[in-house]
XYZ file of N, CA, C and O in Angstrom:
668
model
N 1.110 -1.142 -0.502
C 0.097 -0.251 0.250
C 0.945 1.196 -0.158
O 2.604 1.188 0.591
N 0.715 1.937 -0.486
C 0.817 3.568 -0.539
C 0.296 4.955 -0.420
O -0.905 4.828 -0.826
N 0.436 6.029 0.032
C -0.856 7.285 0.245
C 0.368 8.222 0.417
O 2.181 8.337 0.783
N -0.219 8.912 -0.528
C 0.643 10.254 -0.676
C 0.101 11.232 -0.994
O -1.320 11.472 -0.918
N 0.922 12.097 0.825
C -0.306 13.959 0.645
C 0.249 14.515 -0.688
O 1.131 14.892 -1.717
N -1.485 14.877 -1.340
C -1.393 16.032 -2.964
C -1.480 17.020 -1.929
O -2.969 17.486 -1.931
N -0.757 17.811 -1.189
C -1.437 18.876 -0.631
C -1.897 20.503 -1.631
O -2.330 20.710 -1.368
N -1.349 20.566 -2.660
C -1.873 21.397 -2.979
C -3.115 20.983 -3.674
O -4.285 22.255 -3.383
N -4.172 20.508 -4.235
C -4.920 20.465 -4.310
C -5.902 19.571 -3.112
O -7.037 18.400 -2.599
N -5.830 19.402 -1.448
C -5.510 19.349 -0.199
C -7.162 17.890 -0.925
O -7.936 17.419 -0.279
N -5.974 17.326 -0.919
C -5.546 15.815 -0.857
C -4.911 14.694 -0.829
O -3.537 14.797 -0.559
N -5.577 13.907 -0.392
C -4.454 12.499 -0.350
C -4.897 11.107 -1.005
O -5.812 10.984 -1.265
N -4.118 10.735 -1.588
C -4.332 9.453 -2.673
C -3.314 8.118 -2.527
O -2.437 8.046 -1.619
N -3.784 7.359 -2.427
C -4.194 5.799 -1.555
C -4.114 4.308 -2.935
O -5.116 4.751 -4.045
N -3.117 4.238 -3.119
C -2.768 2.151 -4.007
C -2.476 2.074 -3.049
O -2.163 1.819 -1.653
N -4.437 0.962 -3.043
C -3.750 -0.053 -2.859
C -2.636 -1.163 -2.883
O -2.082 -2.140 -1.581
N -2.120 -1.035 -3.980
C -0.840 -2.042 -4.367
C 0.145 -0.891 -5.000
O 0.154 -0.022 -5.190
N 2.179 -1.024 -4.536
C 2.619 0.272 -5.061
C 3.039 -0.102 -6.942
O 2.863 -0.946 -6.753
N 2.119 0.798 -7.050
C 2.549 1.750 -8.849
C 3.863 0.269 -8.652
O 4.849 0.506 -8.409
N 3.694 -0.065 -10.197
C 4.319 -0.922 -10.918
C 5.079 -0.585 -12.110
O 5.134 -0.370 -13.350
N 4.278 0.494 -12.648
C 4.484 1.350 -14.022
C 3.752 2.834 -13.497
O 3.821 2.469 -12.605
N 4.624 4.044 -14.412
C 4.748 5.960 -14.703
C 2.779 5.801 -15.108
O 2.010 5.056 -15.798
N 2.867 6.258 -13.731
C 1.165 6.975 -13.872
C 0.081 5.909 -13.818
O -1.147 6.007 -13.730
N 0.338 4.996 -12.581
C -0.533 4.097 -12.239
C -1.910 5.034 -11.877
O -1.275 6.499 -11.175
N -2.968 4.984 -11.259
C -4.274 5.533 -11.181
C -3.874 6.310 -9.441
O -3.816 4.437 -9.072
N -4.024 6.258 -8.782
C -4.564 5.562 -7.065
C -5.863 4.757 -7.171
O -7.419 5.413 -7.758
N -5.697 4.128 -6.427
C -7.197 3.446 -5.813
C -8.017 4.722 -5.195
O -9.555 4.338 -5.117
N -8.238 5.548 -4.085
C -8.798 5.780 -4.009
C -8.942 6.551 -3.193
O -7.406 7.090 -3.334
N -8.892 8.143 -3.157
C -8.795 9.663 -3.150
C -9.633 9.770 -2.033
O -10.553 9.708 -1.636
N -8.681 10.910 -0.919
C -9.954 10.855 -0.234
C -9.087 13.130 0.639
O -8.657 13.203 0.383
N -11.145 13.634 1.063
C -10.350 14.949 0.875
C -11.231 15.249 -0.283
O -11.025 16.633 -0.158
N -11.424 14.745 -1.213
C -12.453 15.655 -2.801
C -13.197 14.327 -2.631
O -12.822 13.334 -2.053
N -14.715 14.330 -4.049
C -15.606 13.556 -3.642
C -14.759 12.467 -4.900
O -16.170 11.725 -5.057
N -14.089 12.925 -5.790
C -13.454 12.140 -6.771
C -12.435 12.930 -6.435
O -11.244 13.914 -6.073
N -12.016 12.009 -8.063
C -10.015 12.513 -8.642
C -9.629 13.384 -9.808
O -9.520 14.599 -9.328
N -11.080 13.823 -9.558
C -11.429 15.169 -11.027
C -11.932 16.172 -9.877
O -11.956 17.496 -10.332
N -12.858 16.184 -9.068
C -12.910 17.710 -8.029
C -11.806 18.681 -7.375
O -11.532 17.673 -6.338
N -11.929 19.028 -6.900
C -11.501 20.150 -5.885
C -12.584 21.063 -5.318
O -13.176 22.730 -6.706
N -12.939 20.325 -4.309
C -13.755 22.447 -2.855
C -13.531 23.638 -3.376
O -11.925 23.076 -2.814
N -13.800 23.485 -3.207
C -13.890 25.154 -3.704
C -14.758 26.185 -3.022
O -15.872 25.905 -3.270
N -14.475 27.316 -1.698
C -13.362 27.553 -1.193
C -13.502 25.640 0.274
O -14.110 24.907 -0.369
N -12.209 25.680 0.771
C -11.662 23.724 1.247
C -13.151 24.487 2.482
O -13.631 25.540 3.052
N -14.002 23.047 2.536
C -14.783 22.730 3.925
C -14.242 22.529 5.130
O -12.796 21.502 4.941
N -14.760 22.774 6.598
C -13.655 21.768 7.570
C -14.835 20.640 8.052
O -15.867 21.537 8.454
N -14.495 19.996 7.335
C -15.532 18.734 8.960
C -14.873 17.084 8.401
O -13.181 17.374 7.910
N -15.485 15.622 8.412
C -14.951 15.112 8.941
C -14.553 14.160 7.244
O -14.146 12.885 7.771
N -14.455 14.926 6.338
C -13.680 14.489 4.973
C -12.642 15.241 3.421
O -12.198 15.364 3.360
N -12.933 16.372 5.018
C -12.319 17.697 4.183
C -10.915 17.482 4.869
O -10.183 17.250 5.929
N -9.941 18.072 3.394
C -8.042 19.637 4.359
C -7.703 19.797 3.548
O -8.827 20.553 2.720
N -6.672 21.184 4.261
C -6.767 21.681 3.197
C -5.151 22.098 3.835
O -4.502 22.091 5.380
N -4.196 21.321 2.796
C -3.256 21.637 3.062
C -2.527 19.950 3.335
O -1.232 20.632 4.309
N -2.318 19.080 3.128
C -2.000 17.808 4.487
C -0.650 17.992 3.560
O -0.924 17.880 2.369
N 0.349 16.916 5.250
C 1.545 16.897 4.536
C 1.735 15.644 4.816
O 2.302 15.066 4.294
N 1.526 15.449 5.945
C 2.207 14.244 6.194
C 0.894 13.142 5.950
O -0.764 13.215 6.604
N 1.264 11.462 5.646
C 0.815 10.345 6.336
C 1.574 9.478 6.882
O 1.920 9.386 6.633
N 0.956 8.042 7.712
C 1.469 7.096 7.744
C 0.040 6.454 7.890
O -0.977 6.578 8.618
N 0.622 4.965 8.382
C 0.199 3.772 7.368
C 0.503 2.882 9.647
O 1.960 2.877 9.064
N 0.056 2.706 10.146
C 0.076 2.213 10.697
C -0.700 0.670 11.206
O -1.751 0.741 12.958
N -0.228 -0.601 11.227
C -1.048 -1.516 11.165
C -2.857 -1.473 10.408
O -2.921 -1.168 8.675
N -3.618 -1.390 11.032
C -5.171 -1.240 10.479
C -5.011 0.198 10.366
O -6.415 0.911 10.229
N -4.598 1.991 11.572
C -5.124 2.555 10.978
C -4.158 4.033 10.699
O -3.116 3.406 9.632
N -4.985 4.776 9.828
C -5.064 5.561 9.062
C -4.890 7.480 9.931
O -5.382 7.666 10.394
N -3.458 7.938 9.513
C -3.637 9.495 9.911
C -3.328 10.401 8.612
O -1.580 10.436 8.404
N -3.394 11.358 8.997
C -3.520 12.779 7.436
C -2.811 13.381 8.891
O -4.049 13.450 9.785
N -2.005 14.214 8.956
C -1.943 15.269 9.442
C -2.833 16.775 7.974
O -1.966 16.859 7.533
N -3.381 16.776 8.433
C -4.041 17.801 7.578
C -3.422 19.420 8.533
O -4.319 21.107 9.231
N -2.369 20.096 7.232
C -1.654 21.326 7.564
C -2.884 22.427 7.668
O -2.670 22.698 9.531
N -3.143 22.415 7.747
C -3.485 23.717 7.205
C -4.511 24.030 8.439
O -5.903 24.883 8.933
N -5.668 22.777 8.480
C -7.000 23.022 9.048
C -6.607 22.918 10.593
O -7.700 22.261 12.210
N -4.609 22.665 10.736
C -4.091 22.599 12.159
C -4.877 21.273 13.230
O -4.603 21.366 14.539
N -4.855 20.046 12.398
C -5.769 19.146 13.349
C -4.835 17.858 12.508
O -3.782 17.769 11.770
N -4.646 16.587 13.662
C -5.213 15.589 12.732
C -6.011 14.464 12.874
O -7.037 13.923 13.407
N -6.093 14.022 11.717
C -7.448 13.358 11.243
C -6.671 12.160 11.684
O -5.651 11.079 10.789
N -7.441 10.876 12.204
C -7.679 9.819 12.254
C -8.590 8.527 11.525
O -9.746 8.983 12.039
N -8.145 7.433 10.795
C -9.010 6.824 11.315
C -8.880 5.421 11.189
O -8.106 4.573 10.948
N -10.127 4.560 11.655
C -9.876 3.090 12.638
C -9.411 2.938 11.721
O -8.546 1.377 12.287
N -9.345 1.554 10.153
C -9.388 1.360 9.444
C -9.368 1.867 8.571
O -9.767 3.007 8.364
N -8.097 1.889 7.606
C -7.717 2.586 6.779
C -8.711 2.286 5.293
O -9.307 0.963 5.366
N -8.678 3.775 4.998
C -9.608 3.870 4.069
C -10.031 3.073 2.635
O -9.185 2.806 1.333
N -11.568 2.814 2.263
C -11.280 1.918 1.272
C -12.408 2.766 0.622
O -12.856 1.382 -1.450
N -12.706 3.552 0.267
C -14.027 4.022 -0.418
C -13.382 5.723 -0.242
O -13.145 6.918 0.426
N -13.649 6.367 -1.773
C -13.605 7.935 -2.275
C -14.060 8.854 -0.887
O -15.818 8.621 -0.609
N -13.600 9.994 -0.877
C -14.329 10.626 0.388
C -14.404 9.985 1.563
O -15.737 11.055 2.313
N -13.858 8.665 2.584
C -14.052 8.569 3.977
C -13.828 9.092 4.440
O -13.031 10.106 4.660
N -15.041 8.958 5.133
C -14.323 10.248 6.693
C -13.623 9.264 7.842
O -13.935 8.300 8.188
N -13.365 10.350 8.676
C -12.044 10.353 9.302
C -13.502 9.901 10.518
O -14.241 10.012 10.591
N -12.259 8.650 12.044
C -13.399 8.570 12.709
C -13.320 8.889 13.205
O -13.575 9.747 14.517
N -11.881 10.877 14.256
C -11.878 11.009 14.618
C -11.010 11.632 15.120
O -10.515 12.317 13.548
N -10.726 12.554 15.324
C -9.744 14.237 15.374
C -9.332 14.734 16.344
O -9.875 14.519 17.597
N -7.853 14.968 16.130
C -6.612 15.571 16.929
C -6.424 15.998 16.905
O -6.218 17.744 15.688
N -6.339 17.636 18.504
C -5.749 19.225 18.273
C -6.997 19.986 17.601
O -6.383 21.068 17.704
N -7.922 18.942 18.077
C -9.315 20.788 17.256
C -10.627 20.163 18.784
O -10.101 18.147 17.623
N -11.756 20.898 18.613
C -12.273 20.203 19.674
C -13.612 18.776 18.826
O -14.001 18.092 19.259
N -14.020 19.204 17.328
C -14.743 18.746 16.762
C -14.686 18.181 15.615
O -13.268 19.235 15.105
N -15.104 18.036 14.500
C -14.023 18.761 13.154
C -14.321 18.741 12.932
O -14.112 20.000 11.121
N -15.389 19.999 12.410
C -16.596 21.685 12.515
C -15.066 22.893 12.437
O -15.218 23.701 12.256
N -14.436 22.925 13.163
C -13.445 23.665 14.014
C -12.214 23.386 13.217
O -11.800 22.448 12.836
N -11.463 25.028 13.046
C -10.127 24.541 12.844
C -9.661 26.666 13.334
O -11.124 28.123 13.337
N -8.242 26.645 13.850
C -8.339 28.790 13.421
C -8.262 28.990 13.011
O -8.457 28.452 11.299
N -8.471 30.288 12.760
C -8.636 31.620 11.661
C -7.742 30.899 10.951
O -6.221 30.964 11.136
N -8.401 30.840 9.892
C -7.023 30.562 8.074
C -5.312 31.975 9.011
O -4.620 30.934 7.856
N -5.773 33.334 8.989
C -5.457 34.456 8.837
C -4.887 33.686 10.164
O -5.218 34.758 11.988
N -3.591 33.173 10.400
C -3.142 33.224 12.314
C -2.788 34.898 12.716
O -2.571 34.706 14.041
N -2.036 35.236 11.566
C -2.033 36.804 12.036
C -2.937 38.097 13.634
O -3.965 38.849 13.642
N -4.319 37.261 13.048
C -6.472 37.664 13.561
C -6.351 36.946 14.725
O -7.610 36.984 14.655
N -5.174 35.570 15.253
C -6.167 35.118 15.925
C -4.676 34.504 16.510
O -4.031 34.370 15.299
N -4.968 34.274 17.899
C -3.706 33.347 19.055
C -4.069 32.222 18.307
O -5.365 31.741 19.585
N -2.563 30.988 18.308
C -3.062 29.778 18.710
C -2.196 30.036 20.262
O -1.311 29.230 19.862
N -2.533 29.586 21.101
C -2.221 29.311 22.342
C -1.499 27.835 22.353
O -2.669 26.799 22.258
N -0.109 27.180 22.638
C -0.242 25.431 23.265
C -1.111 25.597 23.751
O -1.125 25.524 24.614
N -1.077 23.663 24.334
C -2.113 22.945 24.526
C -1.422 21.019 23.914
O -1.429 21.343 23.230
N -1.970 20.968 25.796
C -1.986 19.571 25.243
C -2.532 19.081 23.830
O -1.943 17.707 23.538
N -3.375 19.621 23.675
C -5.048 19.469 22.393
C -4.780 19.698 21.709
O -6.191 19.688 20.877
N -3.632 20.969 21.275
C -3.904 21.079 20.366
C -2.255 21.167 19.558
O -1.477 20.377 19.330
N -2.931 21.650 18.513
C -2.047 21.416 17.420
C -2.177 22.561 16.303
O -2.915 24.109 16.140
N -0.494 23.232 15.922
C -0.285 24.967 15.091
C -0.009 24.941 14.042
O 1.606 24.318 13.541
N 0.063 23.899 12.375
C 0.694 23.356 11.445
C 1.151 22.356 11.605
O 2.167 22.021 11.247
N 0.305 21.375 12.059
C 0.622 19.329 12.136
C 1.328 19.318 10.685
O 1.082 20.210 9.468
N 2.951 18.676 10.516
C 3.553 18.448 9.043
C 3.982 16.955 9.238
O 3.680 16.505 8.018
N 3.491 16.131 9.412
C 4.331 15.336 10.349
C 3.493 14.021 10.870
O 3.776 14.728 11.991
N 3.535 12.410 10.787
C 2.969 11.975 11.811
C 3.246 10.625 11.838
O 3.367 10.276 10.700
N 4.203 9.511 12.895
C 4.687 8.460 12.600
C 3.817 7.832 13.457
O 3.353 8.695 14.980
N 3.681 6.714 14.238
C 4.189 5.933 15.337
C 5.181 4.068 15.485
O 5.384 4.424 14.069
N 4.568 4.420 16.165
C 5.847 2.898 16.615
C 5.081 1.949 16.631
O 5.249 0.957 17.501
N 3.339 2.130 16.390
C 2.720 0.584 16.891
C 2.338 0.684 18.482
O 0.895 0.467 18.827
N 2.909 1.443 19.144
C 2.729 1.729 20.738
C 2.348 4.042 20.972
O 1.289 3.400 21.206
N 2.893 4.517 20.267
C 2.803 5.548 20.435
C 2.448 6.140 19.394
O 2.952 5.460 18.597
N 2.707 7.460 19.063
C 1.697 8.531 18.196
C 2.940 9.714 17.898
O 3.052 9.986 18.867
N 3.527 10.394 17.655
C 3.701 11.001 17.574
C 4.371 12.487 16.014
O 3.630 11.303 15.079
N 3.435 13.356 16.646
C 2.790 14.298 15.705
C 3.726 16.021 16.196
O 3.910 16.154 17.198
N 4.366 15.295 14.135
C 5.477 17.285 14.538
C 4.522 18.868 13.867
O 4.052 19.084 12.829
N 4.896 18.958 15.405
C 3.431 19.895 15.221
C 4.417 20.781 15.161
O 5.138 22.169 16.123
N 4.675 22.140 13.941
C 5.373 23.281 13.152
C 4.996 24.921 14.024
O 5.973 24.989 14.065
N 4.227 24.806 13.685
C 3.541 25.938 14.173
C 3.992 26.308 15.698
O 4.285 27.369 16.174
N 4.300 24.835 16.851
C 4.498 25.153 18.219
C 5.329 24.736 18.387
O 6.034 24.313 19.544
N 6.997 24.994 17.686
C 7.976 23.799 17.615
C 8.185 23.180 18.154
O 8.695 23.366 19.223
N 7.090 22.475 17.814
C 7.948 20.761 19.035
C 7.080 19.793 18.235
O 6.459 19.790 17.699
N 6.947 18.790 19.196
C 7.059 17.528 18.386
C 6.377 16.535 19.874
O 6.102 16.872 20.559
N 4.434 15.708 19.600
C 3.521 16.201 19.877
C 3.904 14.345 19.860
O 4.412 14.103 19.576
N 3.903 14.542 21.843
C 3.759 12.344 21.694
C 2.160 11.887 22.749
O 2.422 12.513 24.134
N 1.873 11.146 22.615
C 0.734 10.201 23.166
C 1.827 8.631 23.093
O 2.259 8.262 22.605
N 1.577 8.578 24.859
C 2.074 7.825 25.044
C 1.380 6.290 24.868
O 2.278 4.579 24.466
N 0.103 6.499 24.315
C -1.024 5.300 23.418
C -1.260 5.681 22.664
O -1.653 7.423 22.344
N -2.268 4.685 21.743
C -2.253 5.221 20.286
C -3.399 5.801 20.903
O -4.734 5.191 21.561
N -4.407 6.998 20.573
C -5.293 8.036 20.473
C -6.452 6.901 20.312
O -6.129 7.096 19.132
N -7.401 7.224 21.261
C -8.697 7.164 20.586
C -9.545 8.235 20.562
O -10.948 7.288 20.071
N -9.718 8.805 20.505
C -11.042 9.965 20.823
C -10.231 11.384 20.211
O -10.050 11.481 20.230
N -11.953 11.916 19.563
C -10.895 13.318 19.366
C -10.495 13.565 20.349
O -10.632 14.337 21.585
N -9.823 14.796 19.969
C -9.105 16.046 20.814
C -8.606 15.689 22.386
O -8.350 16.189 23.231
N -8.077 14.179 22.284
C -7.142 13.223 23.566
C -6.031 14.145 23.346
O -5.192 13.985 22.603
N -5.946 14.264 24.747
C -4.370 15.780 25.277
C -3.218 14.343 24.507
O -3.007 13.273 24.888
N -2.434 15.131 24.212
C -0.335 14.234 24.466
C -0.482 14.322 25.920
O -0.806 15.126 26.667
N 0.494 13.338 25.547
C 1.505 13.131 27.372
C 2.671 14.166 27.346
O 2.629 14.300 27.752
N 3.225 14.372 25.836
C 3.720 15.510 26.415
C 4.352 15.990 24.788
O 4.052 15.342 24.429
N 5.489 16.989 24.939
C 5.836 17.859 23.792
C 7.365 17.715 23.820
O 7.721 17.840 24.675
N 8.309 16.833 23.610
C 9.299 17.536 23.085
C 10.003 18.243 21.852
O 9.212 19.848 21.168
N 10.985 19.304 22.576
C 10.925 20.757 22.159
C 10.529 21.563 23.231
O 10.317 23.010 22.773
N 9.455 21.014 24.129
C 9.091 22.123 24.405
C 9.659 21.650 26.141
O 9.112 20.495 26.748
N 9.911 23.413 27.124
C 9.489 22.731 28.886
C 8.405 21.207 29.845
O 7.959 21.495 30.254
N 7.149 22.025 28.167
C 6.428 21.633 28.809
C 5.166 21.498 27.536
O 5.426 21.530 26.721
N 3.782 20.773 27.687
C 2.958 21.018 26.735
C 1.879 22.483 26.691
O 1.374 22.360 25.406
N 2.233 23.193 26.979
C 1.898 24.863 26.978
C 2.400 25.553 26.274
O 2.603 26.813 25.982
N 4.854 24.764 26.015
C 5.807 25.289 26.084
C 5.055 25.332 24.311
O 4.935 24.853 23.033
N 5.841 26.828 23.352
C 5.594 27.518 21.621
C 7.161 27.653 21.681
O 6.646 28.530 20.577
N 7.711 27.974 22.051
C 9.067 29.108 22.282
C 10.443 28.694 21.306
O 10.153 27.665 21.180
N 10.245 29.874 20.382
C 11.014 29.524 19.208
C 12.558 28.347 19.291
O 13.269 28.820 20.095
N 12.487 27.147 19.113
C 14.067 26.027 19.664
C 15.269 26.594 18.577
O 14.761 25.113 18.097
């Protein structure tokens, strides 16, 4: 399986098998209704992205760092159909909330349960790690999160989970 964030088209492409030839089409698209559509303007819900960058597959779970919506999207099983909704979201209280897009007009303080421009997500199968670029930290959950806005256990690069100093 191969998953790729198509950042500029606000979508993630999934190939069920590693492509063996140039131009092989993806099998599943997330973030858009189909392979040709692009929602304008982007919406904030359980099926949409705004500038996704990082994707990760761990066992049956599928993760996306939805960078410009300042959140991590989680599917409990790898999506098999186009535009499949996520099961829960990290970094925001629900699927329909995201900070003001122009961050100069909105302060977003760092906390254990929020993110600002997450760009990467990975796991070792026990813990989850999210690179929270805007808050200058890597958030760590000591066990795989299972619910919306579950707070992280610690923040690497900061003195605590409320820190966001440049480092």
